[in-house]
């Protein structure tokens, strides 16, 4: 019988997470050093760091919920590890569920058969491992391509980058509408998105009228948390109508 | 002077590629060693057939999405941000918005060296804070679990992505609404008509980008941008 919450599993998780923290600290140190060399405004960078930290909390809690959900079947350490490095909530759950079903198991029960657990662990690891390999192999070439576009025509280069951003944002805005055909409850994500957009617009207006630059720094965390908070009364209201 | 700065940028980026690859290779080795260590510890190894069947059900889609994410996100995140972001994961829901927001607030372009530095800082901070939040959450689980898993809080976490992209869209769409219109309409119509595509949104990101870039090219050629 395999104990997915054993000290051994926690030790493995601690080693990998410590490594990734060390990597983050090293990259942070190098980037801050370079920012100083470039003469960038370190006060503004400090503000950007605080704003990023605040913004990160809500998505991180959502990742924690993913850890809790997967912990019922795989214990705490392994989902904690998978969702702290490489993985993403959407991927890890479906990879674990697919591997479990191949073994005739289900994620609704604790996995205690070592054969099932090691198969799930291998599938979750190998299924997601390619992205960093691609970055090592092709990252420099992709950057070179962007530099070439910029060198040829810098204005078009900037527009090209905006096109990339907007392509990503439009795909995730589109997916918010995926459930609208199911009825009024399917519109809840759309209403939440609109609420978040309105909060962002209010932040923009306040920044201009109150001349408060700090609002810009915190506008994204404010609109994210505001949108999430408003999803509660929005959901209640929509449910009262159906 | 500008040429000198370009040379320095090149040298800095080369250095980042160098140490970025070293860190990534060690990280990949560690990630692979986790299931190896579990197998050695338990004395049980997966059967090749089971592993293959399990991988076949996830790898084709996730390896494709992985390749597409690299092509799409590397230009946005810069060199350091890409090496760190792809190792620490949670790109779409966390690292990419963090980097875009930080660059926007600092007023720097994604493909400049300043943008590269800011993106790396944002991703590093985000990775560290995420680890701290999850560690704190696991340690305080007994206290916070009833609140996090309460029925009342469920809609908030179900609607994280709409709440995130609603705000982000205002910032970027307002800057370039002429380019944004066509891919947004296309994606909304597509997802309304084929809701099952919601699970493959990662594959559709480059489709949106291609539409946006094609529209931008036409508008640019007609001097409308």
Short mmCIF file of C-alpha atoms in Angstrom, two decimals:
data_model
loop_
_atom_site.label_atom_id
_atom_site.label_comp_id
_atom_site.label_asym_id
_atom_site.label_seq_id
_atom_site.Cartn_x
_atom_site.Cartn_y
_atom_site.Cartn_z
CA UNK A 1 0.00 0.00 0.00
CA UNK A 2 1.39 3.38 -1.03
CA UNK A 3 1.15 6.41 1.29
CA UNK A 4 0.99 9.47 -0.94
CA UNK A 5 1.34 11.73 2.12
CA UNK A 6 4.52 10.10 3.44
CA UNK A 7 7.56 12.02 4.65
CA UNK A 8 9.41 10.69 1.60
CA UNK A 9 6.91 12.38 -0.76
CA UNK A 10 7.14 15.65 1.20
CA UNK A 11 10.95 15.49 1.05
CA UNK A 12 10.91 15.00 -2.76
CA UNK A 13 8.52 17.91 -3.14
CA UNK A 14 10.60 20.14 -0.87
CA UNK A 15 13.78 19.47 -2.89
CA UNK A 16 12.19 20.39 -6.25
CA UNK A 17 10.33 23.43 -4.91
CA UNK A 18 13.50 24.67 -3.18
CA UNK A 19 15.32 24.38 -6.51
CA UNK A 20 12.64 26.33 -8.37
CA UNK A 21 12.63 29.03 -5.67
CA UNK A 22 16.42 29.24 -5.98
CA UNK A 23 16.04 29.61 -9.76
CA UNK A 24 13.44 32.37 -9.31
CA UNK A 25 15.65 34.22 -6.81
CA UNK A 26 18.66 33.91 -9.14
CA UNK A 27 16.72 35.25 -12.16
CA UNK A 28 15.27 38.02 -9.98
CA UNK A 29 18.75 39.00 -8.77
CA UNK A 30 20.16 39.04 -12.33
CA UNK A 31 17.24 41.09 -13.66
CA UNK A 32 17.42 43.63 -10.79
CA UNK A 33 21.17 43.96 -11.33
CA UNK A 34 20.59 44.58 -15.04
CA UNK A 35 17.83 47.09 -14.29
CA UNK A 36 20.31 49.08 -12.18
CA UNK A 37 22.93 48.91 -14.95
CA UNK A 38 20.36 50.21 -17.44
CA UNK A 39 19.60 53.13 -15.11
CA UNK A 40 15.96 52.13 -14.71
CA UNK A 41 13.86 53.77 -11.98
CA UNK A 42 14.27 51.30 -9.09
CA UNK A 43 11.41 52.92 -7.15
CA UNK A 44 9.05 52.12 -10.02
CA UNK A 45 10.42 48.58 -10.23
CA UNK A 46 9.80 48.10 -6.50
CA UNK A 47 6.20 49.25 -7.01
CA UNK A 48 5.81 46.83 -9.95
CA UNK A 49 7.10 44.01 -7.72
CA UNK A 50 4.58 44.80 -4.96
CA UNK A 51 1.77 45.13 -7.50
CA UNK A 52 2.72 41.76 -9.04
CA UNK A 53 2.84 40.12 -5.60
CA UNK A 54 -0.66 41.44 -4.77
CA UNK A 55 -2.01 40.40 -8.19
CA UNK A 56 -0.57 36.87 -7.75
CA UNK A 57 -2.46 36.08 -4.54
CA UNK A 58 -5.91 35.32 -6.05
CA UNK A 59 -4.65 33.05 -8.89
CA UNK A 60 -2.32 31.37 -6.36
CA UNK A 61 -5.28 30.61 -4.07
CA UNK A 62 -7.06 29.17 -7.10
CA UNK A 63 -4.00 26.93 -7.70
CA UNK A 64 -4.16 25.95 -4.02
CA UNK A 65 -7.75 24.84 -4.62
CA UNK A 66 -6.42 22.62 -7.43
CA UNK A 67 -3.91 21.10 -5.00
CA UNK A 68 -6.71 20.46 -2.50
CA UNK A 69 -8.91 18.89 -5.22
CA UNK A 70 -6.16 16.54 -6.40
CA UNK A 71 -5.03 15.77 -2.83
CA UNK A 72 -8.10 13.60 -2.28
CA UNK A 73 -6.68 11.01 -4.68
CA UNK A 74 -2.94 11.77 -4.92
CA UNK A 75 -2.17 13.17 -1.44
CA UNK A 76 -0.79 16.67 -0.89
CA UNK A 77 2.89 16.54 -1.87
CA UNK A 78 2.61 15.36 -5.49
CA UNK A 79 -0.14 17.79 -6.66
CA UNK A 80 1.67 20.54 -4.73
CA UNK A 81 4.82 19.76 -6.68
CA UNK A 82 3.06 19.43 -10.04
CA UNK A 83 1.17 22.70 -9.64
CA UNK A 84 4.20 24.64 -8.38
CA UNK A 85 6.42 23.70 -11.32
CA UNK A 86 5.71 23.27 -15.04
CA UNK A 87 2.06 22.48 -14.65
CA UNK A 88 -1.22 24.25 -14.90
CA UNK A 89 -4.51 23.46 -13.24
CA UNK A 90 -6.29 22.47 -16.45
CA UNK A 91 -3.49 20.17 -17.53
CA UNK A 92 -2.71 18.37 -14.29
CA UNK A 93 -6.29 17.37 -13.52
CA UNK A 94 -6.95 15.95 -16.99
CA UNK A 95 -3.55 14.19 -17.15
CA UNK A 96 -4.14 12.57 -13.76
CA UNK A 97 -7.71 11.58 -14.68
CA UNK A 98 -6.60 10.06 -18.03
CA UNK A 99 -3.80 8.06 -16.46
CA UNK A 100 -6.09 6.87 -13.65
CA UNK A 101 -8.76 5.71 -16.11
CA UNK A 102 -6.16 3.74 -18.12
CA UNK A 103 -5.38 1.90 -14.87
CA UNK A 104 -9.07 1.36 -14.14
CA UNK A 105 -8.87 3.72 -11.15
CA UNK A 106 -10.73 6.91 -10.31
CA UNK A 107 -9.57 10.20 -8.84
CA UNK A 108 -12.58 10.26 -6.54
CA UNK A 109 -10.83 7.72 -4.28
CA UNK A 110 -7.39 7.82 -2.63
CA UNK A 111 -4.81 6.08 -4.83
CA UNK A 112 -3.06 3.53 -2.63
CA UNK A 113 -1.92 1.04 -5.29
CA UNK A 114 1.75 1.92 -6.04
CA UNK A 115 1.38 0.62 -9.63
CA UNK A 116 -1.43 3.11 -10.29
CA UNK A 117 0.36 5.97 -8.50
CA UNK A 118 3.67 5.60 -10.36
CA UNK A 119 1.84 5.39 -13.73
CA UNK A 120 -0.06 8.60 -12.95
CA UNK A 121 3.15 10.30 -11.76
CA UNK A 122 5.00 9.38 -14.98
CA UNK A 123 2.13 10.44 -17.28
CA UNK A 124 1.71 13.79 -15.48
CA UNK A 125 5.46 14.45 -15.67
CA UNK A 126 6.15 13.35 -19.27
CA UNK A 127 2.95 14.88 -20.62
CA UNK A 128 3.98 18.43 -19.73
CA UNK A 129 7.76 18.33 -19.94
CA UNK A 130 8.19 19.42 -23.56
CA UNK A 131 7.65 23.20 -23.19
CA UNK A 132 10.95 23.98 -21.36
CA UNK A 133 12.76 21.72 -23.86
CA UNK A 134 11.25 23.74 -26.73
CA UNK A 135 12.33 26.98 -25.01
CA UNK A 136 15.92 25.70 -24.81
CA UNK A 137 15.89 24.52 -28.44
CA UNK A 138 13.92 27.26 -30.19
CA UNK A 139 13.69 30.25 -27.82
CA UNK A 140 16.73 31.99 -29.29
CA UNK A 141 15.54 31.40 -32.88
CA UNK A 142 12.07 32.81 -32.10
CA UNK A 143 13.67 35.90 -30.54
CA UNK A 144 15.92 36.25 -33.58
CA UNK A 145 12.84 36.24 -35.82
CA UNK A 146 11.21 39.03 -33.80
CA UNK A 147 14.46 41.05 -33.84
CA UNK A 148 14.62 40.70 -37.65
CA UNK A 149 11.05 42.00 -38.01
CA UNK A 150 11.90 44.95 -35.72
CA UNK A 151 15.15 45.72 -37.56
CA UNK A 152 13.38 45.78 -40.93
CA UNK A 153 10.55 48.07 -39.76
CA UNK A 154 10.41 49.03 -36.09
CA UNK A 155 6.86 50.46 -36.24
CA UNK A 156 5.56 47.24 -37.83
CA UNK A 157 7.54 45.27 -35.21
CA UNK A 158 5.62 47.04 -32.42
CA UNK A 159 2.29 46.44 -34.17
CA UNK A 160 3.24 42.77 -34.69
CA UNK A 161 3.82 42.40 -30.92
CA UNK A 162 0.47 44.06 -30.19
CA UNK A 163 -1.12 41.54 -32.59
CA UNK A 164 0.37 38.68 -30.55
CA UNK A 165 -0.98 40.11 -27.27
CA UNK A 166 -4.41 40.74 -28.74
CA UNK A 167 -4.52 37.26 -30.27
CA UNK A 168 -4.03 35.73 -26.84
CA UNK A 169 -6.50 38.07 -25.13
CA UNK A 170 -9.17 37.57 -27.83
CA UNK A 171 -8.94 33.76 -27.47
CA UNK A 172 -9.50 34.00 -23.69
CA UNK A 173 -12.27 36.58 -24.11
CA UNK A 174 -13.94 34.28 -26.64
CA UNK A 175 -13.83 31.27 -24.33
CA UNK A 176 -15.81 33.25 -21.73
CA UNK A 177 -18.79 33.00 -24.14
CA UNK A 178 -18.52 29.20 -24.51
CA UNK A 179 -21.49 28.46 -22.22
CA UNK A 180 -23.93 31.18 -23.32
CA UNK A 181 -26.03 28.68 -25.31
CA UNK A 182 -26.81 26.79 -22.07
CA UNK A 183 -29.08 29.60 -20.85
CA UNK A 184 -28.84 32.57 -18.51
CA UNK A 185 -26.43 30.84 -16.10
CA UNK A 186 -24.02 30.42 -19.03
CA UNK A 187 -23.83 34.22 -19.21
CA UNK A 188 -22.43 34.54 -15.67
CA UNK A 189 -18.75 34.49 -16.84
CA UNK A 190 -19.63 37.17 -19.44
CA UNK A 191 -21.22 39.38 -16.77
CA UNK A 192 -18.19 38.88 -14.51
CA UNK A 193 -15.85 39.81 -17.37
CA UNK A 194 -17.89 42.97 -18.03
CA UNK A 195 -17.85 43.82 -14.29
CA UNK A 196 -14.06 43.42 -14.21
CA UNK A 197 -13.72 45.57 -17.35
CA UNK A 198 -15.89 48.31 -15.78
CA UNK A 199 -13.75 48.26 -12.62
CA UNK A 200 -10.64 48.66 -14.79
CA UNK A 201 -12.28 51.62 -16.58
CA UNK A 202 -13.15 53.20 -13.20
CA UNK A 203 -9.50 52.74 -12.11
CA UNK A 204 -8.41 54.48 -15.32
CA UNK A 205 -10.83 57.37 -14.71
CA UNK A 206 -9.75 57.72 -11.05
CA UNK A 207 -6.12 57.77 -12.10
CA UNK A 208 -6.82 60.68 -14.46
CA UNK A 209 -9.19 62.69 -12.22
CA UNK A 210 -7.40 62.14 -8.90
CA UNK A 211 -3.96 62.16 -10.54
CA UNK A 212 -3.22 59.01 -8.49
CA UNK A 213 -0.51 57.03 -10.24
CA UNK A 214 -0.66 54.24 -7.62
CA UNK A 215 -4.12 53.25 -8.91
CA UNK A 216 -2.55 52.26 -12.23
CA UNK A 217 -0.07 50.01 -10.40
CA UNK A 218 -2.89 48.15 -8.65
CA UNK A 219 -5.58 48.38 -11.36
CA UNK A 220 -5.20 44.74 -12.49
CA UNK A 221 -5.33 43.19 -9.00
CA UNK A 222 -8.25 45.51 -8.14
CA UNK A 223 -10.22 44.53 -11.28
CA UNK A 224 -9.38 40.83 -10.78
CA UNK A 225 -10.43 40.75 -7.12
CA UNK A 226 -13.37 43.06 -7.78
CA UNK A 227 -14.59 40.84 -10.62
CA UNK A 228 -14.23 37.72 -8.46
CA UNK A 229 -16.05 39.40 -5.55
CA UNK A 230 -18.86 40.63 -7.83
CA UNK A 231 -19.24 37.11 -9.25
CA UNK A 232 -20.91 36.18 -5.93
CA UNK A 233 -23.89 38.61 -6.15
CA UNK A 234 -24.00 38.16 -9.96
CA UNK A 235 -24.34 34.38 -9.54
CA UNK A 236 -26.97 34.81 -6.81
CA UNK A 237 -28.94 37.27 -8.96
CA UNK A 238 -28.83 35.09 -12.08
CA UNK A 239 -29.78 31.98 -10.09
CA UNK A 240 -32.76 33.85 -8.60
CA UNK A 241 -34.01 34.50 -12.14
CA UNK A 242 -33.80 30.93 -13.43
CA UNK B 1 25.70 55.06 -28.67
CA UNK B 2 22.55 53.17 -29.77
CA UNK B 3 24.70 50.54 -31.47
CA UNK B 4 26.69 50.14 -28.27
CA UNK B 5 23.47 49.59 -26.30
CA UNK B 6 22.29 47.03 -28.88
CA UNK B 7 25.58 45.14 -28.46
CA UNK B 8 25.18 45.17 -24.68
CA UNK B 9 21.60 43.93 -25.05
CA UNK B 10 22.82 41.12 -27.27
CA UNK B 11 25.49 40.17 -24.74
CA UNK B 12 23.02 40.28 -21.87
CA UNK B 13 20.51 38.14 -23.78
CA UNK B 14 23.28 35.65 -24.69
CA UNK B 15 24.21 35.40 -21.02
CA UNK B 16 20.57 34.83 -20.07
CA UNK B 17 20.27 32.09 -22.73
CA UNK B 18 23.39 30.48 -21.32
CA UNK B 19 22.38 30.37 -17.66
CA UNK B 20 18.71 29.90 -18.59
CA UNK B 21 19.54 26.67 -20.40
CA UNK B 22 21.70 25.40 -17.52
CA UNK B 23 18.94 26.04 -14.96
CA UNK B 24 16.31 24.50 -17.25
CA UNK B 25 18.32 21.33 -17.93
CA UNK B 26 18.93 20.82 -14.18
CA UNK B 27 15.23 21.51 -13.50
CA UNK B 28 14.16 18.97 -16.15
CA UNK B 29 16.55 16.40 -14.65
CA UNK B 30 15.03 16.99 -11.19
CA UNK B 31 11.46 16.75 -12.55
CA UNK B 32 12.23 13.40 -14.19
CA UNK B 33 13.98 12.18 -11.05
CA UNK B 34 10.77 12.61 -9.01
CA UNK B 35 8.88 9.67 -10.61
CA UNK B 36 12.17 7.74 -10.81
CA UNK B 37 12.67 8.22 -7.04
CA UNK B 38 9.06 7.15 -6.32
CA UNK B 39 9.62 3.98 -8.41
CA UNK B 40 12.90 3.19 -6.64
CA UNK B 41 11.29 3.88 -3.23
CA UNK B 42 8.26 1.67 -3.91
CA UNK B 43 10.14 -0.87 -6.03
CA UNK B 44 7.33 -0.61 -8.59
CA UNK B 45 7.76 0.67 -12.14
CA UNK B 46 4.96 1.48 -14.58
CA UNK B 47 4.20 -1.09 -17.28
CA UNK B 48 5.23 0.22 -20.70
CA UNK B 49 1.78 -0.45 -22.18
CA UNK B 50 -0.05 1.46 -19.41
CA UNK B 51 2.38 4.37 -19.63
CA UNK B 52 2.00 4.54 -23.40
CA UNK B 53 -1.79 4.40 -23.22
CA UNK B 54 -1.84 7.12 -20.55
CA UNK B 55 0.55 9.31 -22.51
CA UNK B 56 -1.35 8.83 -25.77
CA UNK B 57 -4.44 10.27 -24.14
CA UNK B 58 -2.71 13.50 -23.07
CA UNK B 59 0.57 13.99 -24.93
CA UNK B 60 -0.71 14.75 -28.48
CA UNK B 61 -2.78 17.70 -27.29
CA UNK B 62 -0.49 18.93 -24.50
CA UNK B 63 2.73 18.64 -26.52
CA UNK B 64 1.04 20.58 -29.33
CA UNK B 65 -0.21 23.23 -26.90
CA UNK B 66 3.29 23.30 -25.35
CA UNK B 67 4.90 24.01 -28.74
CA UNK B 68 2.29 26.66 -29.55
CA UNK B 69 2.74 28.33 -26.15
CA UNK B 70 6.49 28.56 -26.72
CA UNK B 71 6.00 30.24 -30.13
CA UNK B 72 3.36 32.63 -28.74
CA UNK B 73 4.73 33.47 -25.31
CA UNK B 74 8.51 33.65 -25.87
CA UNK B 75 8.24 36.98 -27.77
CA UNK B 76 5.97 38.36 -25.01
CA UNK B 77 7.99 37.17 -22.00
CA UNK B 78 11.50 37.78 -23.28
CA UNK B 79 14.52 35.56 -22.68
CA UNK B 80 14.72 35.36 -18.87
CA UNK B 81 10.95 35.44 -18.45
CA UNK B 82 10.55 32.51 -20.85
CA UNK B 83 13.13 30.25 -19.20
CA UNK B 84 11.65 30.94 -15.77
CA UNK B 85 7.99 31.05 -16.83
CA UNK B 86 8.04 27.71 -18.63
CA UNK B 87 9.75 25.99 -15.67
CA UNK B 88 7.42 27.46 -13.04
CA UNK B 89 4.25 26.90 -15.11
CA UNK B 90 0.76 28.43 -14.77
CA UNK B 91 1.50 30.73 -17.70
CA UNK B 92 -1.91 31.78 -18.96
CA UNK B 93 -3.64 32.29 -15.62
CA UNK B 94 -0.71 33.93 -13.89
CA UNK B 95 2.74 34.47 -15.38
CA UNK B 96 1.80 36.04 -18.74
CA UNK B 97 -0.76 38.48 -17.25
CA UNK B 98 1.75 39.36 -14.48
CA UNK B 99 4.47 40.13 -17.02
CA UNK B 100 2.16 42.07 -19.38
CA UNK B 101 0.75 44.12 -16.50
CA UNK B 102 4.19 44.95 -15.09
CA UNK B 103 5.52 45.99 -18.53
CA UNK B 104 2.40 48.10 -19.12
CA UNK B 105 2.74 49.86 -15.73
CA UNK B 106 6.45 50.47 -16.29
CA UNK B 107 5.80 51.78 -19.81
CA UNK B 108 8.32 49.43 -21.46
CA UNK B 109 8.02 47.41 -24.68
CA UNK B 110 8.07 43.59 -24.50
CA UNK B 111 10.92 43.23 -26.99
CA UNK B 112 13.17 45.89 -25.43
CA UNK B 113 15.83 45.06 -22.86
CA UNK B 114 13.92 47.04 -20.24
CA UNK B 115 10.83 44.94 -21.05
CA UNK B 116 12.91 41.78 -20.79
CA UNK B 117 14.13 42.82 -17.32
CA UNK B 118 10.65 43.83 -16.04
CA UNK B 119 9.05 40.63 -17.39
CA UNK B 120 11.69 38.48 -15.64
CA UNK B 121 11.20 40.37 -12.36
CA UNK B 122 7.39 39.98 -12.53
CA UNK B 123 7.57 36.25 -13.29
CA UNK B 124 10.13 35.63 -10.54
CA UNK B 125 8.06 37.53 -7.96
CA UNK B 126 4.92 35.74 -9.10
CA UNK B 127 6.61 32.32 -8.82
CA UNK B 128 7.93 33.05 -5.32
CA UNK B 129 4.58 34.43 -4.06
CA UNK B 130 2.69 31.45 -5.54
CA UNK B 131 4.97 29.03 -3.72
CA UNK B 132 4.56 30.92 -0.45
CA UNK B 133 0.74 31.05 -0.82
CA UNK B 134 0.48 27.33 -1.60
CA UNK B 135 2.88 26.40 1.22
CA UNK B 136 0.98 28.64 3.66
CA UNK B 137 -2.31 27.23 2.40
CA UNK B 138 -1.22 23.62 2.90
CA UNK B 139 0.09 24.41 6.40
CA UNK B 140 -3.09 26.26 7.41
CA UNK B 141 -5.38 23.90 5.54
CA UNK B 142 -7.54 22.94 8.50
CA UNK B 143 -8.36 26.61 9.15
CA UNK B 144 -8.92 27.83 5.59
CA UNK B 145 -10.37 24.76 3.89
CA UNK B 146 -14.00 25.33 5.00
CA UNK B 147 -13.85 28.89 3.65
CA UNK B 148 -12.10 28.05 0.35
CA UNK B 149 -14.35 25.09 -0.39
CA UNK B 150 -17.57 26.73 0.78
CA UNK B 151 -20.40 26.84 -1.73
CA UNK B 152 -20.56 30.61 -1.30
CA UNK B 153 -16.97 31.09 -2.55
CA UNK B 154 -17.28 28.68 -5.50
CA UNK B 155 -18.38 31.30 -8.11
CA UNK B 156 -15.37 33.50 -7.29
CA UNK B 157 -12.86 30.81 -8.20
CA UNK B 158 -14.93 29.51 -11.12
CA UNK B 159 -14.79 33.00 -12.62
CA UNK B 160 -11.09 33.73 -12.14
CA UNK B 161 -10.27 33.83 -15.87
CA UNK B 162 -13.20 36.09 -16.89
CA UNK B 163 -12.31 38.46 -14.01
CA UNK B 164 -8.66 38.44 -15.10
CA UNK B 165 -9.13 38.88 -18.84
CA UNK B 166 -11.94 41.47 -18.47
CA UNK B 167 -9.52 43.91 -16.85
CA UNK B 168 -6.58 42.97 -19.05
CA UNK B 169 -8.69 43.38 -22.22
CA UNK B 170 -9.58 46.98 -21.33
CA UNK B 171 -5.88 47.86 -21.12
CA UNK B 172 -4.80 46.22 -24.37
CA UNK B 173 -7.96 46.50 -26.50
CA UNK B 174 -8.29 50.23 -25.77
CA UNK B 175 -4.71 50.73 -27.01
CA UNK B 176 -5.41 48.99 -30.32
CA UNK B 177 -9.13 48.46 -30.81
CA UNK B 178 -8.78 48.48 -34.60
CA UNK B 179 -6.56 45.38 -34.47
CA UNK B 180 -8.53 43.76 -31.63
CA UNK B 181 -11.98 43.86 -33.19
CA UNK B 182 -11.64 41.10 -35.82
CA UNK B 183 -10.00 38.39 -33.63
CA UNK B 184 -12.40 39.16 -30.76
CA UNK B 185 -15.50 38.80 -32.95
CA UNK B 186 -14.07 35.65 -34.57
CA UNK B 187 -13.33 34.03 -31.19
CA UNK B 188 -16.69 34.94 -29.64
CA UNK B 189 -18.60 33.53 -32.65
CA UNK B 190 -16.38 30.43 -32.70
CA UNK B 191 -16.85 29.60 -29.01
CA UNK B 192 -20.60 30.32 -29.10
CA UNK B 193 -20.99 28.00 -32.13
CA UNK B 194 -18.55 25.30 -30.92
CA UNK B 195 -18.49 25.41 -27.08
CA UNK B 196 -16.53 22.14 -26.92
CA UNK B 197 -13.45 24.06 -28.14
CA UNK B 198 -13.22 25.68 -24.68
CA UNK B 199 -10.90 22.86 -23.57
CA UNK B 200 -8.49 23.60 -26.44
CA UNK B 201 -8.25 27.36 -26.02
CA UNK B 202 -4.44 27.14 -25.96
CA UNK B 203 -4.44 25.87 -29.56
CA UNK B 204 -6.61 28.82 -30.62
CA UNK B 205 -4.28 31.50 -29.22
CA UNK B 206 -2.05 31.51 -32.34
CA UNK B 207 -5.18 31.51 -34.55
CA UNK B 208 -6.26 34.72 -32.79
CA UNK B 209 -2.74 36.10 -33.15
CA UNK B 210 -2.63 35.29 -36.89
CA UNK B 211 -5.98 37.03 -37.47
CA UNK B 212 -4.86 40.07 -35.45
CA UNK B 213 -1.51 40.25 -37.28
CA UNK B 214 -3.17 39.84 -40.72
CA UNK B 215 -5.69 42.62 -39.95
CA UNK B 216 -2.90 44.80 -38.55
CA UNK B 217 -0.83 44.27 -41.71
CA UNK B 218 -3.70 45.37 -43.97
CA UNK B 219 -4.44 48.43 -41.79
CA UNK B 220 -0.73 49.29 -41.58
CA UNK B 221 -0.28 49.09 -45.35
CA UNK B 222 -3.30 51.40 -45.75
CA UNK B 223 -1.80 53.82 -43.19
CA UNK B 224 -4.79 53.31 -40.89
CA UNK B 225 -2.72 52.54 -37.76
#
